[in-house]
XYZ file of C-alpha atoms in Angstrom:
334
model
C -58.773 -61.507 -43.820
C -60.856 -59.527 -41.329
C -62.113 -57.002 -43.865
C -63.744 -59.645 -46.061
C -67.071 -61.399 -46.044
C -69.191 -59.548 -43.500
C -72.877 -60.142 -44.300
C -71.857 -61.041 -47.853
C -70.396 -57.603 -48.631
C -66.984 -57.205 -50.189
C -65.541 -55.231 -47.277
C -66.424 -54.961 -43.610
C -66.938 -51.222 -43.839
C -70.355 -49.822 -42.959
C -71.447 -46.241 -43.566
C -73.677 -45.171 -40.690
C -77.219 -43.946 -41.473
C -76.437 -40.267 -40.918
C -79.504 -38.280 -40.011
C -81.838 -36.825 -40.534
C -81.133 -36.955 -44.275
C -77.342 -36.676 -44.615
C -77.009 -40.296 -45.778
C -78.932 -40.008 -49.032
C -78.913 -42.071 -52.232
C -75.694 -40.523 -53.577
C -73.642 -41.367 -50.482
C -75.126 -44.821 -50.002
C -74.645 -45.759 -53.661
C -71.034 -44.523 -53.644
C -70.234 -46.684 -50.615
C -72.047 -49.675 -52.089
C -70.244 -49.319 -55.419
C -66.936 -49.333 -53.548
C -67.780 -52.627 -51.830
C -68.998 -51.363 -48.454
C -72.418 -51.390 -46.832
C -74.191 -48.067 -47.286
C -77.197 -47.235 -45.125
C -79.960 -44.779 -45.981
C -81.781 -43.036 -43.141
C -85.565 -42.942 -42.981
C -87.482 -39.810 -41.919
C -88.297 -39.513 -38.220
C -91.981 -39.690 -39.139
C -94.096 -42.164 -41.063
C -93.593 -41.684 -44.806
C -93.578 -45.115 -46.466
C -94.018 -43.871 -50.040
C -91.098 -41.503 -49.600
C -88.980 -44.315 -48.129
C -89.694 -46.434 -51.190
C -88.726 -43.500 -53.386
C -85.392 -43.146 -51.555
C -84.672 -46.834 -52.039
C -85.556 -46.719 -55.742
C -83.416 -43.621 -56.301
C -80.497 -45.455 -54.725
C -81.058 -48.490 -56.943
C -80.731 -46.254 -59.994
C -77.233 -45.336 -58.813
C -75.999 -48.811 -57.861
C -76.712 -52.438 -58.605
C -75.023 -53.438 -55.343
C -76.951 -54.284 -52.143
C -77.430 -51.649 -49.427
C -79.520 -51.058 -46.303
C -81.771 -48.613 -44.494
C -81.441 -47.331 -40.932
C -84.475 -46.742 -38.696
C -84.538 -44.965 -35.330
C -87.066 -46.859 -33.228
C -87.596 -43.871 -30.905
C -89.716 -42.242 -33.636
C -92.812 -43.485 -35.535
C -91.530 -46.230 -37.809
C -93.904 -49.172 -38.372
C -95.071 -48.108 -41.831
C -91.541 -47.156 -42.844
C -90.249 -50.590 -41.811
C -93.051 -52.223 -43.770
C -91.997 -50.250 -46.851
C -88.361 -51.281 -46.378
C -89.289 -54.947 -46.171
C -91.534 -54.668 -49.213
C -88.612 -53.232 -51.160
C -86.434 -56.130 -49.941
C -83.261 -54.158 -49.276
C -80.277 -56.139 -48.041
C -80.169 -54.831 -44.469
C -82.544 -53.261 -41.953
C -80.454 -51.371 -39.398
C -82.139 -50.446 -36.110
C -81.203 -48.023 -33.359
C -82.458 -46.581 -30.084
C -85.141 -49.115 -29.236
C -85.693 -52.804 -28.680
C -85.536 -55.122 -31.655
C -88.302 -57.713 -31.268
C -88.246 -61.364 -32.272
C -91.373 -60.733 -34.363
C -89.644 -58.014 -36.364
C -86.608 -60.209 -37.001
C -88.829 -63.045 -38.241
C -90.793 -60.664 -40.455
C -87.589 -59.278 -41.933
C -86.104 -62.707 -42.520
C -89.288 -63.813 -44.259
C -88.758 -60.883 -46.630
C -85.117 -61.857 -47.168
C -83.820 -58.854 -45.208
C -81.012 -59.072 -42.638
C -81.429 -57.268 -39.306
C -78.554 -55.343 -37.716
C -79.252 -53.408 -34.500
C -76.829 -50.911 -32.986
C -76.254 -51.330 -29.257
C -74.418 -49.419 -26.559
C -74.259 -51.960 -23.749
C -73.724 -55.631 -23.003
C -77.371 -55.944 -21.927
C -78.619 -54.656 -25.280
C -76.277 -57.039 -27.070
C -77.694 -60.002 -25.097
C -81.230 -59.070 -26.152
C -80.161 -58.776 -29.781
C -78.528 -62.190 -29.765
C -81.614 -63.759 -28.208
C -83.950 -62.527 -30.961
C -81.750 -63.874 -33.749
C -80.272 -60.794 -35.410
C -77.764 -61.175 -38.242
C -75.052 -58.818 -36.936
C -74.564 -56.301 -34.132
C -73.084 -52.815 -34.337
C -71.421 -51.925 -31.022
C -71.294 -48.170 -30.455
C -68.770 -46.664 -28.062
C -69.163 -43.354 -26.266
C -66.601 -41.846 -28.635
C -69.182 -41.783 -31.420
C -70.613 -38.639 -32.939
C -74.314 -37.871 -33.043
C -76.667 -39.533 -30.585
C -74.900 -41.935 -28.237
C -76.930 -44.676 -26.597
C -74.355 -46.080 -24.150
C -71.802 -44.923 -21.611
C -68.866 -47.262 -22.232
C -65.844 -46.645 -24.430
C -65.494 -48.878 -27.468
C -62.194 -50.449 -26.412
C -63.782 -51.910 -23.265
C -67.261 -52.711 -24.594
C -66.343 -54.272 -27.944
C -64.347 -57.315 -26.729
C -66.998 -58.065 -24.114
C -69.666 -58.224 -26.799
C -67.369 -60.334 -28.992
C -66.940 -62.784 -26.096
C -70.685 -62.758 -25.479
C -71.438 -63.609 -29.107
C -68.974 -66.494 -28.933
C -69.910 -69.201 -31.432
C -73.327 -67.790 -32.314
C -71.954 -66.808 -35.711
C -73.121 -63.188 -35.416
C -70.582 -60.668 -36.771
C -69.786 -57.783 -34.446
C -69.205 -54.380 -36.056
C -67.325 -51.647 -34.185
C -68.531 -48.024 -34.158
C -67.303 -44.919 -32.390
C -64.192 -42.847 -33.049
C -62.959 -44.865 -36.047
C -61.873 -42.800 -39.044
C -58.695 -44.410 -40.390
C -56.856 -47.689 -40.929
C -55.349 -47.683 -37.444
C -58.809 -47.630 -35.903
C -59.964 -50.282 -38.345
C -57.104 -52.648 -37.491
C -57.540 -51.987 -33.773
C -61.213 -52.973 -34.039
C -60.248 -56.184 -35.845
C -57.706 -56.940 -33.117
C -60.477 -56.558 -30.518
C -62.562 -59.155 -32.335
C -64.781 -57.099 -34.636
C -65.477 -58.344 -38.152
C -66.019 -54.863 -39.505
C -66.421 -51.197 -38.657
C -69.197 -48.626 -38.930
C -68.180 -45.015 -39.557
C -70.315 -41.899 -39.411
C -68.103 -38.836 -39.125
C -65.629 -40.014 -41.773
C -68.453 -40.478 -44.297
C -70.034 -37.202 -43.221
C -66.853 -35.548 -44.521
C -67.266 -36.803 -48.096
C -68.318 -35.224 -51.369
C -71.519 -37.247 -51.511
C -72.807 -36.622 -47.993
C -75.810 -34.307 -47.856
C -74.281 -32.052 -45.217
C -74.069 -28.281 -45.637
C -70.661 -27.153 -46.993
C -70.073 -25.116 -43.824
C -70.651 -28.216 -41.697
C -68.166 -30.197 -43.764
C -65.618 -27.409 -43.487
C -65.980 -27.324 -39.697
C -65.147 -31.038 -39.559
C -61.741 -30.179 -40.980
C -61.237 -26.989 -38.959
C -62.151 -28.291 -35.483
C -60.580 -31.181 -33.612
C -62.493 -31.202 -30.323
C -65.904 -32.614 -29.463
C -68.064 -32.814 -26.372
C -70.709 -35.183 -25.027
C -73.782 -33.102 -24.215
C -77.585 -32.916 -24.143
C -78.001 -29.271 -25.181
C -79.569 -29.900 -28.584
C -83.008 -31.304 -29.382
C -84.163 -31.871 -25.805
C -87.852 -31.514 -26.701
C -87.805 -33.476 -29.937
C -85.717 -36.360 -28.608
C -85.581 -36.270 -24.793
C -83.022 -38.372 -22.977
C -80.823 -38.675 -26.049
C -77.317 -37.308 -25.328
C -75.032 -36.643 -28.249
C -71.478 -35.740 -29.236
C -70.931 -32.487 -31.124
C -68.160 -30.270 -32.420
C -66.965 -27.638 -29.958
C -67.995 -24.726 -32.147
C -67.964 -21.190 -30.698
C -71.760 -21.296 -30.444
C -71.729 -24.551 -28.500
C -68.964 -23.358 -26.180
C -71.008 -20.257 -25.364
C -74.136 -22.269 -24.544
C -72.945 -25.678 -23.310
C -74.015 -24.888 -19.728
C -77.589 -24.209 -20.822
C -80.066 -24.547 -17.961
C -81.472 -28.068 -17.844
C -85.041 -26.717 -17.986
C -84.479 -24.988 -21.333
C -85.117 -26.563 -24.723
C -85.677 -25.528 -28.318
C -89.441 -24.982 -28.098
C -89.250 -21.405 -26.746
C -86.165 -20.333 -28.682
C -85.965 -17.972 -31.665
C -86.012 -19.309 -35.212
C -82.472 -19.187 -36.612
C -83.012 -20.820 -39.995
C -85.081 -22.887 -42.365
C -84.472 -26.139 -44.186
C -86.044 -28.895 -46.259
C -85.668 -32.379 -44.735
C -86.858 -35.394 -46.702
C -88.969 -33.066 -48.824
C -90.637 -31.298 -45.878
C -90.006 -27.617 -45.090
C -88.970 -27.002 -41.489
C -88.096 -24.087 -39.248
C -84.936 -24.483 -37.186
C -84.980 -23.028 -33.701
C -81.920 -22.377 -31.609
C -80.808 -25.593 -29.846
C -82.748 -27.777 -32.285
C -81.047 -31.082 -33.021
C -81.312 -30.611 -36.789
C -78.010 -30.518 -38.657
C -77.734 -28.213 -41.673
C -78.019 -29.711 -45.153
C -77.478 -27.866 -48.479
C -81.039 -26.455 -48.440
C -80.551 -24.878 -45.014
C -80.516 -21.092 -44.726
C -79.972 -18.822 -41.746
C -77.397 -18.862 -38.962
C -75.578 -22.044 -39.953
C -72.772 -21.456 -37.449
C -75.272 -21.695 -34.563
C -76.726 -25.041 -35.583
C -75.781 -28.430 -34.164
C -72.832 -30.182 -35.778
C -72.432 -33.790 -34.669
C -68.987 -35.397 -34.803
C -67.057 -38.244 -33.217
C -64.001 -37.915 -30.996
C -61.539 -38.738 -33.773
C -62.669 -35.883 -36.023
C -59.223 -34.306 -35.647
C -57.790 -37.136 -37.766
C -59.897 -36.105 -40.767
C -57.850 -33.734 -42.917
C -59.790 -33.550 -46.182
C -63.154 -34.049 -47.838
C -62.932 -37.082 -50.120
C -65.227 -39.057 -52.426
C -66.890 -41.795 -50.366
C -65.605 -44.548 -52.635
C -62.069 -43.313 -52.123
C -62.566 -43.423 -48.344
C -63.434 -47.126 -48.604
C -60.573 -47.902 -51.000
C -57.936 -46.038 -48.996
C -59.103 -47.549 -45.731
C -58.871 -51.122 -46.999
C -55.503 -50.613 -48.668
C -54.027 -48.895 -45.624
C -55.358 -51.567 -43.264
C -53.886 -54.331 -45.401
C -50.532 -52.536 -45.507
C -50.569 -51.908 -41.759
C -51.242 -55.543 -40.964
C -48.555 -56.793 -43.331
C -45.879 -54.285 -42.354
C -46.517 -53.663 -38.666
C -47.879 -57.020 -37.545
C -45.801 -59.323 -39.720
C -45.050 -62.476 -37.666
C -41.325 -62.129 -38.452
C -41.268 -58.761 -36.674
C -42.782 -60.073 -33.433
């Protein structure tokens, strides 16, 4: 069945490496224990000892394999070295070119490499350097969005491109339930990667107000208002909160550097000030004007009706997908 066997994991369900620290050991371990692939997220600065600590904390919570996500747009070489030394199951890469040298280095350490791409051109490069799987992100996705195409058009093209290379393709962007899962399988994916659905779980390290907004709001928008100075040229999809709606036409010359401080937080053990229009999502340590902070979410957020344990999300998704395939797509009913 399509939900089995991806990269050796029990189910083809991947929990995206929610940043900057929302995908912590508790969330990743819960997903891993349920049979999915959980992904930690490294800091956006070099901190190899801390990365090793995150990995070891996760291993205390699960004896199942898991991975770590790295954003290549930020300093990362020492963090990647730490990940390979710890020999996690998967190194997930995003927003930068995955080199042949890095793939070889990872494979020598027994680590599989899975880049996330947003275009056919990126997928071609990934195939050529010998990656182990490819996450295809559609424009429907929450958070930072690297491509411009919708998932339903991009995914089958990448599947066709992969052909008989034996590289599993994983669908990401706007998938939160069994219908999206089955649709991705029908388009040729071997699994799915979800961010927003796992953001709305008990174990995610998001601020309670943020989680509540994911249930309250059902509209998102593709924008570049937040984090322009910290991560230029990185558009993103966010909830249409009242604050965002008031400021979504922000002058293109403005960014967070000259804005007032609206809160404080601790991210990966480091205390930070949060300025208005910063791209930093609130976690449980965050204080200040939470309602005016960025809240990333994918287009299908309106389908999320409750905050659940992450393991239950995996279980319900698999069971519902199996039922949907048997009942709706039974050959006798065609």
